[in-house]
């Protein structure tokens, strides 16, 4: 119940601030992320992205890259595209909720629904075709 | 307690009293609480006495931790080689100026277009006076320090949710907050509401102190007048001559101050690490890297990407790749001081025991993003009398920091136009660099309307995309510290870790330096013991 209220609050604040973000976005020369105004840069303490796609593009892509192919420097960020480790939906949920190596537990800044949404998005895009969706109930026990 | 004449007693009197009544241990404890003990663990130059007998050490990473290790070990007679991934030494002790290029993970390259003399420090940018280790090396290496304006009373506090988004001067908010709190507390004392907590004698002292602390008038009120205006600012400031008479300003009422939430921004400079005096190297943080390069640059092999670290009973073998030629190479030594950030080290093959291995894999790295913006003129100085210091905001940029150098220059100036953290840092990092700069410009113009007409160029560093750290610095929690910290710092065979991640001063260069000194001290004991 508490969790549902939190989600509603997040969405409500997103709607209230939507006009500000939209005007900021509209003034920029290029806005590469469609629909971004609906959910980014809302608050520092948690992610407000309303869909799995927006979460990927605005948060995950910072490291795993917009094409989800990962990247390499002194170390690397693994590709999520065509990644067989995503076969079991519980694995990406676990990584989001507990972190992995240098990766922070970013799922702790998302609602259960948001975690499920972004996991489901990645597991059905970028060459991944895993149709068994995870649910918020799969996320909750890892809090 | 009440019969002790506290105001008349000096600190020395008190220490003497404690020493007489409770012995030396209690006196030391009291000294610590009075701020007379060491701030960091640095206790003066390290002394590695004794002959290491030709022992060799391979240092991985040429940030400040690795460079301190290389400097001190080579002076003590060790054979030292340093491997560094980057084309230059310094690690996060890093400065971007005009002409520099920076390629982030994903391959996007930015060329810094700042005018001559302007710069930003994408990583560490401040040196607290209590960071004695770093200051020691600055002195040793001829790195000049200048004051960093941490707290500028004329800079702003900005909130999108208060005063219609109009920024308020820091001094105004602090004066009004302190003033109203002081008046309120004075009222409570006078009504004897605090009798169970304050004796009559102390209450009199408290009232006297509140008047000074809160800039109250003779009647213990925080109101419009000379006293409050001398803190919060005047409607018309004092001057000389015929029109010199000052006109005080009207304090904000208490409810407005409280509801604005701006009191949250009071005191960012109160923590030990942000108190004045606080410094920066003149000319950019990388002056420290350059100082070390002069001293031990000959020991460093740059463009060397470590791919595997292997130890056995005889020594340590490190496999690495020359990033320019693609050549696979190895280096060997008796021991290894590894300062590679855990975000990278956790992805490198290394044969250490299970407890160190677990520690290496247990520590996430902070996002964090900085944007430098160059403008045609220093409008913050010329139009707004802001010389250095930091404006804080609830916008995603987090803050605007004005340059603590070159005051009064008529040419272009560079501000730190964003220092974003939390969700904002992830979201900023996911944007292309040019878009980050654009956003910082848009948001900052809500505070400084001059932004739009004066903008020249900008550069943005999202730390999760920095190829050699994949993050700003290590994030420890009480739980991970308890489980892994000591294991991380323990010598494992012939390998020992160092760096800010192996310290309690995370994210500061002093952490890397004190960690390195601790590590090489223990290494030296081991070598001498044979």
XYZ file of C-alpha atoms in Angstrom:
673
model
C 0.000 0.000 0.000
C 2.764 2.398 0.915
C 4.596 1.499 -2.206
C 1.580 2.159 -4.409
C 1.172 5.577 -2.830
C 4.793 6.355 -3.536
C 4.320 5.496 -7.171
C 1.221 7.672 -7.423
C 3.143 10.542 -5.828
C 5.979 10.119 -8.277
C 3.601 10.221 -11.217
C 1.694 13.176 -9.786
C 4.858 15.192 -9.306
C 5.950 14.224 -12.792
C 2.718 15.633 -14.165
C 2.991 18.809 -12.117
C 6.533 19.493 -13.227
C 5.961 18.356 -16.773
C 5.413 21.850 -18.078
C 8.710 23.130 -16.653
C 10.706 20.257 -18.060
C 8.883 20.497 -21.364
C 9.743 24.146 -21.778
C 13.364 23.481 -20.883
C 13.437 20.650 -23.394
C 11.760 22.650 -26.117
C 14.413 25.347 -25.886
C 17.254 22.951 -26.542
C 18.499 22.562 -30.084
C 18.155 18.802 -30.226
C 16.087 16.601 -27.996
C 17.239 13.077 -28.772
C 14.851 11.312 -26.459
C 11.197 11.293 -27.519
C 8.803 11.872 -24.657
C 11.666 12.656 -22.311
C 9.920 15.686 -20.865
C 7.474 13.355 -19.144
C 9.967 11.815 -16.788
C 13.553 13.065 -16.525
C 15.291 15.472 -14.163
C 12.417 15.451 -11.695
C 14.259 14.805 -8.444
C 17.728 13.858 -7.317
C 16.750 11.153 -4.857
C 14.855 8.837 -7.184
C 14.172 8.178 -10.821
C 10.867 9.438 -12.197
C 10.960 7.851 -15.650
C 7.463 6.478 -16.324
C 8.331 3.702 -18.816
C 10.991 1.049 -19.220
C 12.136 2.597 -22.462
C 12.587 6.043 -20.930
C 14.409 4.534 -17.963
C 16.818 2.758 -20.275
C 17.476 5.781 -22.460
C 17.861 8.265 -19.634
C 19.609 6.222 -16.967
C 21.057 2.895 -18.116
C 22.377 4.297 -21.404
C 24.798 6.469 -19.457
C 26.978 3.391 -19.014
C 25.599 0.603 -21.198
C 25.276 3.048 -24.120
C 22.203 4.015 -26.174
C 22.560 0.935 -28.406
C 23.061 -1.316 -25.339
C 26.271 -2.654 -26.857
C 28.401 -1.634 -23.882
C 31.835 -0.094 -24.176
C 35.451 -0.563 -23.219
C 38.183 1.536 -21.625
C 40.513 0.588 -18.778
C 37.605 -1.667 -17.831
C 34.308 -2.182 -19.612
C 30.549 -1.885 -19.398
C 28.953 -5.114 -20.589
C 26.636 -5.186 -23.573
C 23.024 -5.779 -22.640
C 22.208 -6.353 -26.317
C 21.913 -10.053 -27.138
C 22.987 -10.911 -23.619
C 22.288 -14.496 -22.596
C 22.638 -13.585 -18.921
C 19.238 -11.928 -19.286
C 17.561 -15.284 -19.961
C 16.539 -15.573 -16.333
C 14.612 -12.406 -15.504
C 15.635 -12.634 -11.868
C 19.267 -11.925 -12.733
C 18.906 -8.359 -14.064
C 16.469 -7.661 -11.213
C 19.123 -8.799 -8.751
C 21.803 -6.644 -10.384
C 19.583 -3.570 -10.301
C 18.650 -4.112 -6.667
C 22.058 -5.139 -5.297
C 24.511 -3.574 -7.745
C 27.436 -5.396 -9.298
C 31.106 -4.470 -8.910
C 31.308 -0.716 -9.549
C 27.642 -0.482 -10.543
C 25.481 1.059 -7.801
C 22.172 -0.556 -6.844
C 20.220 1.862 -9.034
C 17.010 -0.125 -8.576
C 16.877 1.203 -5.027
C 16.118 4.598 -6.571
C 13.230 3.105 -8.585
C 9.834 1.739 -7.635
C 9.230 -2.000 -7.961
C 7.165 -1.228 -11.048
C 9.948 0.848 -12.592
C 12.479 -1.928 -12.015
C 10.153 -4.461 -13.608
C 9.455 -2.127 -16.516
C 13.081 -1.454 -17.383
C 14.054 -5.107 -17.016
C 11.176 -6.116 -19.257
C 12.132 -3.454 -21.775
C 15.753 -4.581 -22.020
C 14.775 -8.269 -22.129
C 12.555 -7.622 -25.157
C 14.743 -5.168 -27.068
C 18.308 -4.890 -28.377
C 18.143 -8.389 -29.849
C 16.817 -9.922 -26.622
C 13.570 -11.862 -27.032
C 12.644 -13.036 -23.558
C 8.864 -12.951 -23.334
C 8.423 -14.010 -19.697
C 7.910 -10.651 -18.031
C 9.061 -9.963 -14.478
C 6.602 -8.293 -12.110
C 6.898 -5.834 -9.214
C 6.349 -8.810 -6.912
C 9.663 -10.234 -8.170
C 11.395 -7.013 -7.152
C 9.916 -6.337 -3.743
C 11.684 -9.146 -1.823
C 15.057 -7.650 -2.814
C 14.467 -4.357 -0.999
C 28.624 22.784 37.068
C 26.918 26.049 37.875
C 29.699 27.243 40.170
C 32.350 26.894 37.480
C 33.193 30.282 35.946
C 33.311 28.888 32.412
C 33.649 32.118 30.437
C 36.731 33.139 32.375
C 38.440 29.784 32.023
C 40.876 29.402 29.177
C 41.280 26.218 27.195
C 44.676 25.739 28.797
C 43.210 26.071 32.271
C 40.646 23.469 31.445
C 43.210 21.042 30.039
C 45.400 21.538 33.044
C 42.459 20.803 35.312
C 41.556 17.664 33.432
C 45.183 16.554 33.386
C 45.450 16.970 37.141
C 42.234 15.209 37.970
C 42.050 12.422 35.403
C 45.480 11.740 33.977
C 47.024 11.940 30.541
C 44.572 9.746 28.666
C 41.624 11.874 29.621
C 43.616 14.951 28.736
C 44.358 13.588 25.283
C 40.686 12.751 24.794
C 39.766 16.275 25.790
C 42.377 17.733 23.453
C 40.890 15.737 20.601
C 37.441 17.082 21.302
C 38.844 20.587 21.444
C 40.299 20.143 17.997
C 43.973 20.024 18.852
C 44.659 16.517 17.573
C 45.638 15.571 14.037
C 42.936 16.037 11.440
C 43.854 13.321 8.942
C 46.151 10.439 9.870
C 49.081 12.223 8.220
C 51.734 12.799 10.861
C 54.579 14.273 8.891
C 56.916 12.917 6.233
C 57.194 9.128 6.158
C 60.521 7.602 7.195
C 61.328 4.311 5.514
C 64.575 3.618 7.336
C 66.555 0.502 6.593
C 67.877 -1.087 3.409
C 65.251 -2.776 1.249
C 68.071 -4.852 -0.229
C 67.200 -4.291 -3.869
C 63.523 -5.166 -3.479
C 61.329 -4.128 -6.379
C 57.774 -2.795 -6.437
C 55.364 -2.491 -9.291
C 52.893 0.350 -8.746
C 49.657 0.167 -10.743
C 48.044 3.524 -11.426
C 49.685 6.960 -11.466
C 47.120 8.957 -9.519
C 48.200 10.674 -6.324
C 48.206 7.394 -4.367
C 50.423 5.606 -6.870
C 52.686 8.613 -7.310
C 53.212 9.031 -3.558
C 54.048 5.333 -3.324
C 56.481 5.601 -6.236
C 58.126 8.724 -4.841
C 58.652 7.433 -1.321
C 59.615 3.879 -2.264
C 62.155 5.015 -4.846
C 63.683 7.407 -2.303
C 63.929 4.560 0.175
C 65.962 2.532 -2.295
C 63.341 0.326 -3.931
C 63.336 -0.415 -7.638
C 60.022 1.061 -8.759
C 58.062 0.911 -11.973
C 54.607 2.478 -12.427
C 52.061 1.429 -15.056
C 49.398 3.980 -16.032
C 46.473 3.557 -18.415
C 46.259 7.221 -19.413
C 48.703 9.084 -21.663
C 49.533 11.309 -18.676
C 49.982 10.963 -14.926
C 47.662 12.341 -12.234
C 44.518 10.250 -12.475
C 41.579 12.184 -11.098
C 43.912 15.051 -10.161
C 42.942 16.501 -13.491
C 42.366 19.838 -15.192
C 40.770 20.712 -18.538
C 41.876 23.868 -20.338
C 41.732 25.259 -23.852
C 43.086 22.844 -26.463
C 42.668 19.724 -24.318
C 40.645 16.894 -25.781
C 38.708 14.366 -23.756
C 37.168 11.188 -25.158
C 34.630 9.522 -22.925
C 33.407 5.933 -22.958
C 31.289 5.491 -26.055
C 33.814 7.423 -28.117
C 32.451 10.966 -28.009
C 35.324 13.456 -28.007
C 35.161 17.002 -26.693
C 37.765 19.653 -27.331
C 37.968 22.231 -24.595
C 37.727 25.724 -26.090
C 38.417 27.802 -22.985
C 40.501 30.940 -23.376
C 44.057 31.013 -22.096
C 44.237 30.852 -18.298
C 40.733 29.451 -17.788
C 40.067 25.886 -16.643
C 37.887 23.487 -14.704
C 38.905 20.614 -12.456
C 36.554 17.751 -13.376
C 37.656 15.764 -10.334
C 38.885 17.042 -6.961
C 38.915 20.825 -6.831
C 39.561 21.722 -3.193
C 42.266 21.129 -0.599
C 41.116 21.516 3.009
C 43.696 22.885 5.431
C 43.366 19.709 7.484
C 44.596 17.556 4.570
C 48.154 17.720 5.775
C 49.440 14.914 3.578
C 48.436 16.542 0.323
C 49.645 19.948 1.479
C 52.971 18.374 2.462
C 53.430 17.050 -1.072
C 52.328 20.361 -2.607
C 55.094 22.056 -0.635
C 57.628 19.381 -1.513
C 56.776 19.501 -5.210
C 56.585 23.281 -5.529
C 52.829 23.417 -6.131
C 51.517 26.847 -5.155
C 48.231 27.032 -3.262
C 45.685 29.841 -3.267
C 42.453 30.290 -1.289
C 39.369 28.543 -2.602
C 36.210 30.467 -1.797
C 34.034 27.756 -0.341
C 31.477 30.015 1.282
C 30.651 33.320 -0.365
C 28.004 35.317 1.495
C 27.231 37.215 -1.676
C 26.555 34.115 -3.753
C 23.016 32.808 -3.998
C 20.738 30.178 -2.652
C 18.270 29.300 -5.385
C 15.118 27.223 -5.222
C 12.559 26.677 -7.938
C 9.998 26.364 -5.136
C 10.633 29.619 -3.262
C 10.512 33.346 -3.987
C 9.135 32.638 -7.457
C 12.471 31.151 -8.430
C 14.318 34.390 -7.657
C 17.735 33.636 -6.153
C 18.445 34.993 -2.668
C 21.816 36.102 -1.362
C 23.311 33.554 1.032
C 23.928 36.267 3.627
C 20.286 37.320 3.572
C 18.963 33.840 4.219
C 21.532 33.046 6.888
C 21.027 36.371 8.701
C 17.247 36.024 8.682
C 17.322 32.384 9.738
C 19.788 32.988 12.562
C 17.993 36.195 13.550
C 14.565 34.636 13.868
C 15.875 31.557 15.648
C 17.779 33.784 18.082
C 14.733 35.948 18.776
C 12.561 32.895 19.318
C 15.047 31.269 21.654
C 15.474 34.519 23.567
C 11.713 34.691 24.059
C 11.663 31.148 25.383
C 14.479 31.906 27.808
C 12.764 35.038 29.044
C 9.536 33.126 29.606
C 11.546 30.630 31.656
C 10.462 27.921 29.214
C 13.935 26.396 29.312
C 14.397 26.397 33.079
C 14.852 22.643 33.205
C 17.753 22.891 30.755
C 19.442 26.209 31.568
C 20.407 27.666 34.934
C 19.600 31.277 35.677
C 23.253 32.207 35.347
C 23.658 30.425 32.027
C 20.392 31.916 30.772
C 21.846 35.395 31.141
C 24.926 34.375 29.205
C 22.788 32.668 26.589
C 20.706 35.809 26.047
C 23.818 37.895 25.623
C 25.208 35.428 23.087
C 21.941 35.247 21.165
C 21.958 38.989 20.668
C 25.313 38.776 18.952
C 24.689 35.529 17.114
C 21.350 36.614 15.694
C 22.038 40.354 15.200
C 19.163 41.233 17.555
C 18.362 44.782 18.637
C 18.408 46.110 22.200
C 15.000 44.598 22.858
C 16.126 41.182 21.639
C 14.126 41.485 18.423
C 15.273 40.623 14.901
C 13.909 43.625 13.016
C 14.745 46.145 10.331
C 17.669 48.259 11.452
C 21.403 48.746 11.476
C 22.033 45.504 13.307
C 20.182 43.186 10.909
C 21.186 45.152 7.803
C 24.852 44.789 8.695
C 24.393 41.042 8.182
C 21.677 40.628 5.541
C 22.543 43.650 3.390
C 21.149 47.183 3.057
C 18.526 48.635 0.763
C 21.074 51.376 0.183
C 24.560 50.721 1.461
C 26.654 53.204 3.445
C 29.144 55.445 1.665
C 30.882 58.809 1.949
C 29.723 62.349 1.374
C 26.308 63.954 1.155
C 24.256 60.930 0.044
C 26.042 58.469 2.291
C 23.368 57.631 4.822
C 22.544 53.925 4.649
C 18.990 52.598 4.402
C 18.378 49.272 6.161
C 16.498 46.465 4.464
C 13.407 44.603 5.652
C 14.106 41.109 7.014
C 11.986 38.303 5.626
C 9.453 37.073 8.141
C 10.199 33.811 9.891
C 7.496 31.795 8.195
C 8.791 32.804 4.772
C 12.325 31.780 5.705
C 11.207 28.443 7.107
C 8.841 27.592 4.241
C 11.449 28.521 1.627
C 13.511 25.531 2.708
C 16.619 27.587 1.983
C 17.915 27.044 5.530
C 18.932 23.625 4.188
C 21.707 25.349 2.273
C 23.159 27.081 5.327
C 26.250 25.404 6.625
C 27.640 23.558 3.607
C 30.942 25.052 4.711
C 30.692 23.852 8.317
C 32.049 20.329 7.902
C 35.751 19.909 8.634
C 36.563 19.359 4.994
C 34.834 22.520 3.812
C 35.871 24.988 6.485
C 37.975 27.972 5.621
C 40.910 28.076 5.085
C 40.522 25.824 2.082
C 42.760 25.898 -0.975
C 43.211 25.060 -4.618
C 46.457 24.738 -6.551
C 47.111 27.937 -8.492
C 46.571 27.166 -12.164
C 44.518 23.972 -11.794
C 44.494 20.734 -9.825
C 46.787 19.035 -12.341
C 49.651 21.169 -11.036
C 49.897 18.414 -8.437
C 50.191 15.811 -11.180
C 52.822 17.928 -12.886
C 54.765 18.246 -9.647
C 54.814 14.486 -9.218
C 55.740 14.087 -12.868
C 58.818 16.237 -12.329
C 59.775 14.098 -9.359
C 59.006 10.558 -10.522
C 57.698 10.838 -14.095
C 60.706 8.832 -15.266
C 59.372 5.800 -13.367
C 55.968 5.840 -15.081
C 55.052 3.952 -18.213
C 51.887 5.545 -19.621
C 49.409 4.070 -22.149
C 49.605 0.766 -20.292
C 46.344 -1.079 -19.735
C 46.608 -3.731 -17.029
C 44.837 -6.954 -18.070
C 45.913 -9.450 -15.392
C 47.772 -9.486 -12.076
C 49.375 -12.720 -10.979
C 51.400 -13.444 -7.871
C 53.293 -16.489 -6.658
C 55.812 -17.132 -3.888
C 58.580 -15.364 -5.833
C 56.909 -12.182 -6.993
C 54.188 -10.462 -8.977
C 53.691 -10.556 -12.739
C 51.430 -7.986 -14.376
C 50.174 -8.426 -17.899
C 49.377 -5.235 -19.757
C 48.599 -3.877 -23.150
C 50.276 -0.917 -24.802
C 47.188 1.047 -25.829
C 49.077 2.790 -28.645
C 50.697 -0.218 -30.318
C 48.414 -3.021 -29.129
C 51.507 -4.888 -27.959
C 51.032 -7.386 -25.108
C 53.677 -6.953 -22.425
C 54.498 -8.115 -18.923
C 56.163 -6.463 -15.948
C 57.554 -8.205 -12.882
C 58.523 -7.179 -9.391
C 58.809 -8.550 -5.906
C 55.717 -6.679 -4.730
C 52.765 -4.781 -6.106
C 51.003 -1.653 -4.824
C 47.760 -1.581 -6.797
C 45.894 1.753 -6.870
C 43.537 0.890 -9.729
C 39.974 1.979 -8.801
C 37.852 -0.970 -7.661
C 35.374 -0.287 -10.457
C 38.150 -1.278 -12.882
C 40.096 -3.720 -10.711
C 36.950 -5.805 -10.180
C 37.067 -6.541 -13.922
C 40.728 -7.547 -14.003
C 41.971 -11.064 -13.358
C 43.892 -11.098 -10.073
C 44.815 -14.058 -7.861
C 44.215 -12.928 -4.319
C 42.545 -14.619 -1.365
C 38.763 -14.814 -1.070
C 38.403 -11.989 1.480
C 40.269 -9.424 -0.623
C 38.579 -10.714 -3.747
C 35.169 -10.192 -2.130
C 36.143 -6.693 -1.014
C 37.274 -5.731 -4.508
C 33.849 -6.691 -5.852
C 31.775 -5.085 -3.089
C 32.122 -1.353 -3.658
C 30.046 0.662 -6.148
C 31.178 3.966 -7.646
C 29.357 7.274 -7.552
C 28.005 8.897 -10.734
C 28.636 12.662 -10.487
C 28.855 15.095 -13.356
C 30.558 18.420 -13.866
C 30.085 21.002 -16.604
C 32.422 23.912 -17.260
C 30.947 26.944 -18.997
C 32.892 29.844 -20.471
C 31.351 33.292 -20.798
C 32.534 36.425 -22.598
C 32.832 38.319 -19.329
C 32.682 37.781 -15.557
C 29.153 39.105 -15.165
C 28.904 37.468 -11.733
C 31.660 39.819 -10.583
C 30.795 42.839 -12.700
C 27.008 42.821 -12.265
C 26.488 40.934 -9.006
C 29.610 41.357 -6.826
C 30.175 37.611 -6.548
C 33.880 36.820 -6.327
C 34.361 33.069 -6.172
C 32.217 30.821 -4.002
C 29.235 28.667 -4.737
C 25.580 29.254 -5.550
C 23.427 26.272 -4.620
C 20.202 25.344 -6.396
C 17.603 22.595 -6.484
C 17.854 22.575 -10.274
C 19.546 19.486 -11.725
C 22.824 21.419 -12.054
C 23.094 21.398 -8.230
C 25.353 24.404 -8.032
C 27.279 27.081 -9.848
C 30.819 27.691 -8.660
C 32.574 30.896 -9.632
C 36.315 30.963 -10.261
C 38.504 31.536 -7.189
C 41.214 33.063 -9.358
C 41.669 35.933 -11.773
C 39.271 38.272 -9.954
C 38.579 41.430 -11.891
C 39.811 40.023 -15.175
C 38.114 41.745 -18.099
C 38.384 38.727 -20.366
C 36.256 35.580 -20.565
C 35.601 33.620 -17.384
C 34.752 29.992 -16.647
C 32.296 28.771 -14.034
C 31.587 25.275 -12.876
C 28.091 25.301 -14.334
C 26.921 21.975 -12.940
C 27.976 19.547 -10.251
C 25.165 17.045 -10.403
C 24.618 14.027 -8.198
C 22.027 11.326 -7.609
C 19.422 10.653 -10.274
C 20.337 13.897 -12.018
C 23.904 12.687 -12.569
C 22.714 9.488 -14.256
C 20.307 11.450 -16.435
C 22.903 14.060 -17.363
C 25.436 11.343 -18.200
C 22.963 9.647 -20.534
C 22.871 12.784 -22.687
C 25.487 13.532 -25.319
C 28.104 16.023 -24.030
C 26.830 18.930 -26.127
C 23.336 18.362 -24.787
C 24.633 18.338 -21.188
C 26.274 21.711 -21.795
C 23.067 23.005 -23.350
C 21.005 21.873 -20.356
C 23.448 23.416 -17.874
C 23.150 26.655 -19.818
C 19.348 26.572 -19.845
C 19.065 25.813 -16.151
C 21.784 28.204 -15.069
C 20.120 31.041 -16.961
C 17.275 30.835 -14.441
C 19.785 32.126 -11.891
C 21.912 34.336 -14.130
C 19.905 35.742 -17.090
C 23.231 36.923 -18.547
C 24.041 33.291 -19.420
C 22.229 33.408 -22.772
C 23.926 36.465 -24.230
C 27.388 35.865 -22.762
C 27.869 32.145 -23.420
C 30.901 31.041 -25.427
C 31.477 27.298 -24.971
C 31.390 24.434 -22.480
C 32.664 20.972 -21.643
C 30.977 18.188 -19.646
C 32.432 15.223 -17.752
C 30.073 12.489 -16.540
C 32.160 10.334 -14.225
C 30.498 7.033 -15.058
C 31.799 7.583 -18.592
C 35.369 8.344 -17.585
C 37.276 5.465 -19.252
C 39.787 4.907 -16.443
C 37.544 5.061 -13.372
C 33.952 4.339 -14.457
C 32.790 6.526 -11.616
C 33.661 9.394 -9.342
C 34.800 7.560 -6.230
C 34.013 4.549 -4.062
C 30.717 4.516 -2.169
C 31.118 2.833 1.208
C 28.287 2.132 3.621
C 28.585 1.201 7.275
C 27.707 -2.376 6.325
C 30.298 -2.713 3.547
C 32.938 -1.030 5.703
C 32.307 -3.478 8.499
C 32.436 -6.476 6.202
C 35.143 -5.544 3.698
C 37.234 -2.488 4.548
C 39.966 -4.140 6.606
C 40.153 -7.015 4.155
C 40.604 -4.516 1.341
C 43.562 -2.895 3.088
C 45.291 -6.106 4.238
C 48.384 -7.218 2.388
C 47.530 -10.297 0.344
C 50.696 -12.245 -0.388
C 52.742 -9.703 -2.297
C 49.909 -7.398 -3.261
C 48.531 -4.417 -1.382
C 45.816 -2.003 -2.471
C 45.866 1.765 -2.017
C 43.794 4.719 -3.163
C 40.907 6.825 -1.922
C 38.833 3.622 -1.936
C 41.147 2.228 0.757
C 40.575 5.158 3.102
C 38.041 6.833 5.332
C 38.487 10.068 3.351
C 36.668 8.848 0.264
C 36.655 11.083 -2.771
C 39.479 13.256 -1.476
C 43.098 13.093 -2.561
C 44.131 12.988 1.104
C 42.441 9.593 1.271
C 44.610 8.291 -1.554
C 47.765 9.750 -0.029
C 47.239 8.532 3.547
C 46.236 5.143 2.171
C 49.420 4.930 0.098
C 51.600 5.960 3.027
C 49.975 3.367 5.249
C 50.423 0.684 2.596
C 54.092 1.360 1.860
C 54.869 1.602 5.575
C 53.520 -1.908 6.063
C 55.183 -3.141 2.880
C 58.519 -1.803 4.107
C 58.189 -3.620 7.423
C 57.476 -6.823 5.549
C 60.504 -6.372 3.288
C 62.821 -5.569 6.180
C 61.536 -8.629 8.040
C 62.553 -10.675 4.984
